[in-house]
Tab-separated table of C-alpha atoms and ligand atoms in Angstrom:
chain	number	residue	atom	x	y	z
A	214	MET	CA	164.352	-46.799	6.051
A	215	PRO	CA	162.519	-46.907	8.788
A	216	ASP	CA	159.437	-45.997	8.536
A	217	GLY	CA	158.568	-41.931	8.641
A	218	THR	CA	162.007	-41.006	10.689
A	219	ILE	CA	164.493	-38.745	9.750
A	220	ARG	CA	167.712	-38.713	9.549
A	221	ALA	CA	170.119	-37.529	12.110
A	222	ILE	CA	169.787	-33.281	12.102
A	223	THR	CA	173.620	-31.662	12.208
A	224	GLY	CA	175.428	-28.626	11.761
A	225	HIS	CA	175.040	-29.602	7.709
A	226	THR	CA	171.436	-30.482	7.730
A	227	GLU	CA	169.297	-28.304	5.576
A	228	LEU	CA	165.890	-26.235	5.622
A	229	LEU	CA	163.077	-27.531	3.463
A	230	GLY	CA	158.954	-26.179	5.004
A	231	LEU	CA	155.754	-24.719	3.738
A	232	ILE	CA	154.396	-21.687	4.464
A	233	ALA	CA	150.354	-21.782	4.220
A	234	TYR	CA	147.123	-21.793	6.733
A	235	PRO	CA	145.928	-23.285	8.031
A	236	ILE	CA	148.017	-25.815	7.380
A	237	ARG	CA	148.465	-29.110	9.925
A	238	HIS	CA	146.242	-31.040	7.902
A	239	SER	CA	149.226	-31.793	5.095
A	240	MET	CA	150.321	-34.514	3.562
A	241	SER	CA	153.503	-32.111	2.642
A	242	PRO	CA	155.407	-32.759	5.130
A	243	ARG	CA	155.678	-37.035	6.250
A	244	MET	CA	155.492	-36.487	1.871
A	245	HIS	CA	158.936	-34.946	1.260
A	246	ASN	CA	160.653	-36.746	5.218
A	247	LEU	CA	159.384	-39.828	3.689
A	248	ALA	CA	161.572	-39.566	0.108
A	249	LEU	CA	164.736	-37.600	1.894
A	250	ALA	CA	164.367	-40.304	4.469
A	251	GLU	CA	165.102	-43.225	1.426
A	252	LEU	CA	166.675	-41.017	0.154
A	253	ASP	CA	169.399	-40.360	2.353
A	254	LEU	CA	169.135	-36.374	1.683
A	255	ASP	CA	169.794	-34.515	4.687
A	256	TYR	CA	167.420	-31.533	4.549
A	257	ALA	CA	163.906	-31.355	7.258
A	258	TYR	CA	161.101	-30.676	5.826
A	259	LEU	CA	158.425	-28.163	8.341
A	260	ALA	CA	155.371	-26.938	8.054
A	261	PHE	CA	155.214	-23.671	9.108
A	262	GLU	CA	151.626	-21.842	9.745
A	263	VAL	CA	151.755	-17.602	8.030
A	264	ASP	CA	149.166	-15.965	6.294
A	265	THR	CA	149.567	-13.205	4.219
A	266	ASP	CA	149.884	-10.465	6.296
A	267	GLN	CA	153.699	-12.680	7.865
A	268	LEU	CA	154.300	-13.353	5.103
A	269	ALA	CA	157.441	-11.141	3.282
A	270	ASP	CA	158.108	-11.147	7.082
A	271	ALA	CA	158.105	-14.736	6.350
A	272	VAL	CA	160.091	-15.131	2.910
A	273	THR	CA	162.605	-12.203	4.621
A	274	GLY	CA	163.233	-14.968	6.687
A	275	LEU	CA	164.011	-17.647	4.274
A	276	ARG	CA	165.858	-15.911	2.139
A	277	ALA	CA	168.082	-14.357	4.259
A	278	LEU	CA	167.983	-18.622	6.279
A	279	ARG	CA	168.997	-19.691	2.720
A	280	VAL	CA	166.225	-21.885	3.407
A	281	ARG	CA	167.022	-24.099	0.124
A	282	GLY	CA	162.667	-24.572	-1.094
A	283	TRP	CA	159.795	-24.305	0.218
A	284	ASN	CA	155.943	-24.705	-0.789
A	285	VAL	CA	152.592	-22.102	-0.444
A	286	SER	CA	149.255	-23.019	-0.673
A	287	MET	CA	146.661	-20.539	-0.147
A	288	PRO	CA	145.661	-17.390	0.986
A	289	ASN	CA	149.888	-17.110	-0.088
A	290	LYS	CA	150.139	-18.931	-3.324
A	291	MET	CA	149.039	-15.396	-5.350
A	292	ALA	CA	149.936	-13.210	-2.772
A	293	ILE	CA	153.783	-14.811	-2.858
A	294	LEU	CA	154.945	-13.329	-6.505
A	295	PRO	CA	155.912	-9.673	-5.654
A	296	LEU	CA	158.308	-10.964	-2.855
A	297	LEU	CA	159.847	-13.572	-5.495
A	298	ASP	CA	163.031	-12.922	-8.596
A	299	ASP	CA	161.472	-14.930	-10.868
A	300	LEU	CA	159.084	-17.141	-11.803
A	301	SER	CA	158.626	-20.476	-13.956
A	302	PRO	CA	156.674	-19.709	-17.245
A	303	ALA	CA	153.918	-21.774	-15.673
A	304	ALA	CA	153.230	-18.910	-13.000
A	305	ARG	CA	154.029	-16.524	-14.349
A	306	MET	CA	151.043	-17.331	-17.327
A	307	VAL	CA	148.765	-19.288	-14.327
A	308	GLY	CA	149.905	-15.817	-11.448
A	309	ALA	CA	149.824	-17.889	-8.865
A	310	VAL	CA	153.220	-20.157	-6.817
A	311	ASN	CA	152.845	-23.984	-5.147
A	312	THR	CA	157.189	-24.108	-4.747
A	313	VAL	CA	159.801	-21.720	-4.155
A	314	VAL	CA	163.817	-22.009	-4.907
A	315	ASN	CA	166.252	-20.313	-3.257
A	316	ASP	CA	168.947	-19.995	-4.799
A	317	ASP	CA	171.824	-18.449	-2.434
A	318	GLY	CA	169.013	-16.096	-2.088
A	319	HIS	CA	167.308	-15.738	-5.308
A	320	LEU	CA	163.656	-16.267	-5.723
A	321	THR	CA	162.326	-18.390	-8.058
A	322	GLY	CA	159.198	-19.354	-7.950
A	323	HIS	CA	157.285	-22.460	-9.864
A	324	VAL	CA	154.066	-23.941	-9.738
A	325	THR	CA	153.446	-27.947	-10.000
A	326	ASP	CA	149.450	-28.484	-9.732
A	327	GLY	CA	149.279	-28.794	-13.272
A	328	ILE	CA	152.397	-31.026	-14.275
A	329	GLY	CA	151.400	-33.811	-11.209
A	330	TYR	CA	148.011	-33.701	-12.688
A	331	MET	CA	149.464	-34.137	-16.198
A	332	THR	CA	151.818	-36.293	-15.045
A	333	ALA	CA	148.931	-38.488	-13.256
A	334	LEU	CA	147.166	-38.585	-16.087
A	335	ARG	CA	149.891	-40.256	-18.759
A	336	GLU	CA	150.598	-43.131	-15.705
A	337	ALA	CA	147.578	-43.478	-15.688
A	338	GLY	CA	147.891	-44.484	-19.655
A	339	ILE	CA	146.169	-41.238	-21.054
A	340	ASP	CA	148.418	-38.962	-23.285
A	341	PRO	CA	145.176	-35.974	-23.749
A	342	ALA	CA	147.949	-34.330	-26.471
A	343	GLY	CA	146.747	-33.137	-29.586
A	344	ARG	CA	143.570	-34.080	-27.347
A	345	ARG	CA	140.292	-32.774	-25.654
A	346	ILE	CA	139.430	-31.927	-22.074
A	347	THR	CA	136.243	-30.575	-20.721
A	348	MET	CA	137.434	-29.828	-17.466
A	349	ILE	CA	134.333	-27.961	-14.518
A	350	GLY	CA	135.984	-25.297	-12.662
A	351	ALA	CA	138.698	-22.794	-12.870
A	352	GLY	CA	139.960	-21.672	-10.180
A	353	GLY	CA	142.948	-22.455	-8.628
A	354	ALA	CA	143.070	-25.677	-9.236
A	355	GLY	CA	141.728	-25.515	-12.302
A	356	THR	CA	143.780	-22.985	-13.303
A	357	ALA	CA	146.907	-24.527	-13.073
A	358	ILE	CA	145.396	-27.490	-15.130
A	359	ALA	CA	144.034	-26.019	-17.763
A	360	ILE	CA	147.521	-24.236	-18.574
A	361	GLN	CA	149.785	-27.290	-18.615
A	362	ALA	CA	147.249	-28.774	-20.509
A	363	ALA	CA	147.222	-26.433	-23.112
A	364	LEU	CA	151.225	-25.849	-22.119
A	365	ASP	CA	151.849	-29.951	-23.087
A	366	GLY	CA	149.912	-29.923	-26.514
A	367	VAL	CA	146.234	-30.525	-25.587
A	368	GLU	CA	144.207	-29.178	-28.507
A	369	ARG	CA	141.541	-28.246	-27.119
A	370	ILE	CA	139.958	-27.852	-23.080
A	371	ASP	CA	136.974	-26.711	-22.277
A	372	ILE	CA	136.133	-24.427	-18.941
A	373	PHE	CA	132.545	-25.199	-17.548
A	374	ASN	CA	132.873	-22.796	-13.947
A	375	ARG	CA	129.618	-20.917	-13.036
A	376	ARG	CA	129.052	-17.351	-12.832
A	377	ASP	CA	130.534	-17.013	-9.551
A	378	ALA	CA	133.931	-14.500	-8.005
A	379	VAL	CA	136.131	-17.087	-10.771
A	380	TRP	CA	134.370	-16.398	-13.973
A	381	PRO	CA	136.962	-14.159	-14.447
A	382	VAL	CA	139.516	-15.458	-13.993
A	383	ALA	CA	138.917	-17.989	-15.857
A	384	GLU	CA	138.497	-15.878	-18.961
A	385	HIS	CA	141.477	-14.645	-17.974
A	386	THR	CA	142.489	-17.999	-18.009
A	387	VAL	CA	141.607	-18.719	-21.588
A	388	GLN	CA	143.017	-15.545	-22.840
A	389	THR	CA	146.915	-16.066	-21.535
A	390	ILE	CA	146.620	-19.666	-23.989
A	391	ALA	CA	144.665	-17.933	-26.117
A	392	GLU	CA	148.243	-15.716	-27.184
A	393	GLN	CA	150.844	-17.800	-25.938
A	394	THR	CA	150.383	-21.516	-26.469
A	395	SER	CA	149.051	-23.215	-29.993
A	396	ALA	CA	146.224	-25.169	-27.684
A	397	THR	CA	142.958	-23.574	-27.756
A	398	ALA	CA	140.366	-22.833	-24.283
A	399	VAL	CA	136.779	-21.938	-24.721
A	400	LEU	CA	134.749	-20.859	-21.529
A	401	HIS	CA	131.093	-22.103	-21.289
A	402	ASP	CA	129.046	-21.328	-18.597
A	403	LEU	CA	127.765	-24.569	-16.430
A	404	ASP	CA	124.068	-24.234	-17.021
A	405	ASP	CA	124.563	-24.621	-20.804
A	406	ILE	CA	124.040	-28.083	-20.207
A	407	GLU	CA	123.306	-28.581	-24.275
A	408	ASP	CA	126.755	-26.841	-24.376
A	409	PHE	CA	128.594	-29.061	-21.704
A	410	ARG	CA	126.893	-31.627	-23.649
A	411	ALA	CA	128.716	-31.051	-26.276
A	412	CYS	CA	131.777	-30.692	-25.153
A	413	VAL	CA	131.782	-33.675	-23.555
A	414	ALA	CA	131.096	-35.782	-26.202
A	415	ALA	CA	133.539	-34.497	-28.200
A	416	SER	CA	136.574	-35.043	-25.478
A	417	SER	CA	138.351	-38.218	-24.514
A	418	VAL	CA	138.771	-36.703	-20.738
A	419	LEU	CA	136.101	-35.072	-18.063
A	420	ALA	CA	138.223	-33.531	-15.252
A	421	ASN	CA	136.700	-31.952	-11.424
A	422	ALA	CA	138.718	-29.626	-10.698
A	423	THR	CA	135.946	-27.991	-8.045
A	424	ASN	CA	135.943	-27.950	-4.633
A	425	VAL	CA	132.454	-30.012	-5.163
A	426	GLY	CA	132.800	-33.705	-3.320
A	427	MET	CA	134.760	-32.137	-0.114
A	428	GLY	CA	134.054	-31.010	2.774
A	429	THR	CA	130.451	-29.113	3.409
A	430	LEU	CA	130.638	-30.651	-0.274
A	431	LYS	CA	130.724	-34.515	-0.242
A	432	ASP	CA	127.376	-35.718	-1.077
A	433	LEU	CA	127.587	-33.049	-4.703
A	434	SER	CA	128.636	-33.742	-7.891
A	435	PRO	CA	129.701	-31.273	-10.344
A	436	LEU	CA	128.450	-32.786	-12.588
A	437	PRO	CA	125.117	-30.696	-14.785
A	438	ASP	CA	124.415	-34.343	-16.212
A	439	PRO	CA	125.104	-37.689	-15.639
A	440	GLU	CA	124.646	-38.636	-19.185
A	441	VAL	CA	127.330	-37.700	-21.166
A	442	LEU	CA	129.321	-40.148	-19.149
A	443	ARG	CA	130.020	-43.224	-21.668
A	444	PRO	CA	132.279	-46.039	-20.904
A	445	ASP	CA	135.557	-44.850	-22.966
A	446	LEU	CA	135.417	-41.412	-20.792
A	447	PHE	CA	138.563	-40.507	-18.948
A	448	VAL	CA	137.034	-38.948	-15.329
A	449	SER	CA	139.331	-38.024	-12.887
A	450	ASP	CA	138.538	-35.704	-9.548
A	451	VAL	CA	141.661	-33.507	-8.198
A	452	VAL	CA	139.283	-34.100	-4.130
A	453	TYR	CA	141.765	-36.771	-2.712
A	454	SER	CA	139.247	-36.902	0.324
A	455	PRO	CA	137.487	-38.681	0.162
A	456	ALA	CA	139.374	-40.827	-2.407
A	457	ARG	CA	135.822	-41.732	-4.603
A	458	THR	CA	133.996	-38.672	-4.253
A	459	LEU	CA	130.334	-39.275	-5.716
A	460	PHE	CA	131.015	-38.072	-9.214
A	461	LEU	CA	133.676	-40.735	-9.596
A	462	ALA	CA	131.488	-42.617	-8.219
A	463	GLN	CA	128.726	-41.517	-11.107
A	464	ALA	CA	131.643	-42.205	-13.471
A	465	GLU	CA	132.397	-45.886	-11.912
A	466	ALA	CA	128.872	-46.506	-12.027
A	467	ALA	CA	128.945	-46.033	-15.652
A	468	GLY	CA	131.819	-47.662	-16.764
A	469	CYS	CA	134.316	-44.669	-17.152
A	470	ARG	CA	137.587	-45.896	-15.693
A	471	THR	CA	138.493	-42.570	-13.313
A	472	MET	CA	141.057	-41.029	-10.796
A	473	ASN	CA	140.548	-38.992	-7.439
A	474	GLY	CA	144.104	-36.000	-7.409
A	475	LEU	CA	146.307	-38.649	-5.331
A	476	GLY	CA	148.620	-39.414	-8.202
A	477	MET	CA	148.321	-35.564	-8.649
A	478	MET	CA	148.606	-34.516	-4.829
A	479	LEU	CA	152.270	-37.058	-5.564
A	480	HIS	CA	153.313	-35.480	-8.348
A	481	GLN	CA	153.377	-31.715	-7.855
A	482	GLY	CA	155.351	-32.665	-4.335
A	483	ALA	CA	158.082	-34.958	-6.776
A	484	ALA	CA	157.856	-32.043	-9.314
A	485	ALA	CA	159.074	-29.785	-5.805
A	486	PHE	CA	160.931	-32.069	-4.413
A	487	GLU	CA	163.185	-32.402	-7.949
A	488	LEU	CA	163.457	-28.858	-8.510
A	489	TRP	CA	164.498	-29.200	-4.521
A	490	THR	CA	167.251	-31.839	-4.337
A	491	GLY	CA	168.554	-32.254	-8.147
A	492	THR	CA	167.285	-35.716	-7.075
A	493	PRO	CA	163.460	-37.669	-8.563
A	494	MET	CA	161.229	-38.402	-5.264
A	495	PRO	CA	161.428	-42.177	-4.363
A	496	LEU	CA	157.346	-43.120	-6.078
A	497	ASN	CA	156.853	-46.264	-5.287
A	498	GLN	CA	158.098	-46.389	-1.967
A	499	ILE	CA	155.700	-43.272	-0.770
A	500	ARG	CA	152.875	-44.636	-2.652
A	501	ALA	CA	153.523	-47.875	-0.250
A	502	GLU	CA	154.008	-45.839	3.043
A	503	LEU	CA	151.778	-42.916	2.450
A	504	PHE	CA	148.864	-44.383	-0.112
B	636	NAD	P1	138.833	-22.317	-6.214
B	636	NAD	O1	138.425	-22.043	-4.349
B	636	NAD	O2	140.312	-21.297	-6.565
B	636	NAD	O3	138.020	-23.029	-6.819
B	636	NAD	C1	136.749	-23.464	-6.649
B	636	NAD	C2	136.399	-23.916	-7.905
B	636	NAD	O4	134.906	-24.383	-7.729
B	636	NAD	C3	136.255	-22.526	-9.325
B	636	NAD	O5	135.961	-22.845	-9.806
B	636	NAD	C4	134.503	-22.511	-8.543
B	636	NAD	O6	133.367	-21.690	-9.849
B	636	NAD	C5	134.068	-24.096	-7.980
B	636	NAD	N1	133.070	-24.395	-7.301
B	636	NAD	C6	132.356	-23.940	-6.517
B	636	NAD	N2	131.463	-24.722	-5.345
B	636	NAD	C7	130.564	-25.190	-6.475
B	636	NAD	C8	130.225	-25.296	-6.671
B	636	NAD	N3	128.944	-25.199	-5.700
B	636	NAD	N4	129.050	-25.531	-7.951
B	636	NAD	C9	130.251	-25.664	-8.998
B	636	NAD	N5	130.651	-25.292	-8.867
B	636	NAD	C10	131.779	-24.854	-7.400
B	636	NAD	O7	139.617	-23.847	-5.303
B	636	NAD	P2	141.113	-24.282	-5.697
B	636	NAD	O8	142.316	-23.782	-5.203
B	636	NAD	O9	140.307	-24.999	-7.122
B	636	NAD	O10	140.149	-25.584	-5.259
B	636	NAD	C11	139.780	-26.732	-6.035
B	636	NAD	C12	140.193	-27.585	-5.172
B	636	NAD	O11	141.071	-29.043	-5.793
B	636	NAD	C13	139.535	-28.337	-3.515
B	636	NAD	O12	138.910	-29.329	-3.537
B	636	NAD	C14	141.343	-28.672	-3.440
B	636	NAD	O13	141.525	-29.447	-2.207
B	636	NAD	C15	141.422	-29.416	-4.279
B	636	NAD	N6	143.351	-29.703	-5.105
B	636	NAD	C16	144.000	-30.577	-5.399
B	636	NAD	C17	145.686	-30.743	-5.785
B	636	NAD	C18	145.383	-31.427	-5.303
B	636	NAD	O14	147.423	-32.353	-6.611
B	636	NAD	N7	144.940	-32.606	-5.392
B	636	NAD	C19	145.381	-29.311	-5.588
B	636	NAD	C20	145.266	-27.922	-5.742
B	636	NAD	C21	143.625	-28.057	-4.484
């Protein structure tokens, strides 16, 4: 299919989209429209700048228009919960939604960020089931990853966070994992270096789920002690812009295999695409066009 074109829009074309603020920078419209074009599916995907003060009106309109489904990004991921009819088990546990499916006016919220991360990890040849993961960061991305890791059979997740506004969120995540999965999750203060060393030494994966390494923090690494890096440790970052954060550069220098956030991005989108259309996203074509 030609690069970036969408099929002719007719009276049958259905709408998909994304509601967030700000959103104009998003890769999702290009990714989904490419996939739809590749499969000749009669949908179009558009980005809508919707802030929380217009969220309820937007959801009422999307429901009334029978829009098949949409992604939800900040600041709406938690605010949308009371506006939906149902939640997937993972969305209920995470307390956030990034994908809504509209079945004839019945709205179900899903969260595919954690699925995206775990799929990317397995694609990189790492199956962490029955093993340990150490994560830095327990905000939106970290919560989704920790809960999906627990649902996917990871034995233990050690979460390190600063004692900032996210700390109580992390406490709640650890409690949810204990109550609703067979995994163990333990929250640690990121300042506790000895604890960090011990957890990484017992883990096969070290994951950055903070925004340290991008934007104004792009020259920083979240790693409290680079000495923990060893060649058989797999190191991942949720950040994909820049593609190689300082954290991943430190890991590469120590001989670790690494993965940036692009795979997570791709696979969270692929999971949403399949929920809406019932068809797997053509991943190879999307990779060839976008990454
Ligand atoms: P958030 O604001 O909910 O959480 C931020 C986290 O970073 C918190 O744990 C916070 O304590 C920690 N943090 C912030 N500054 C820090 C510092 N200086 N030192 C140590 N920790 C610090 O954000 P979020 O929604 O979880 O997003 C985090 C990152 O994940 C962003 O870079 C976002 O772009 C990325 N993300 C990527 C994907 C993907 O598909 N690859 C999906 C979602 C989010």
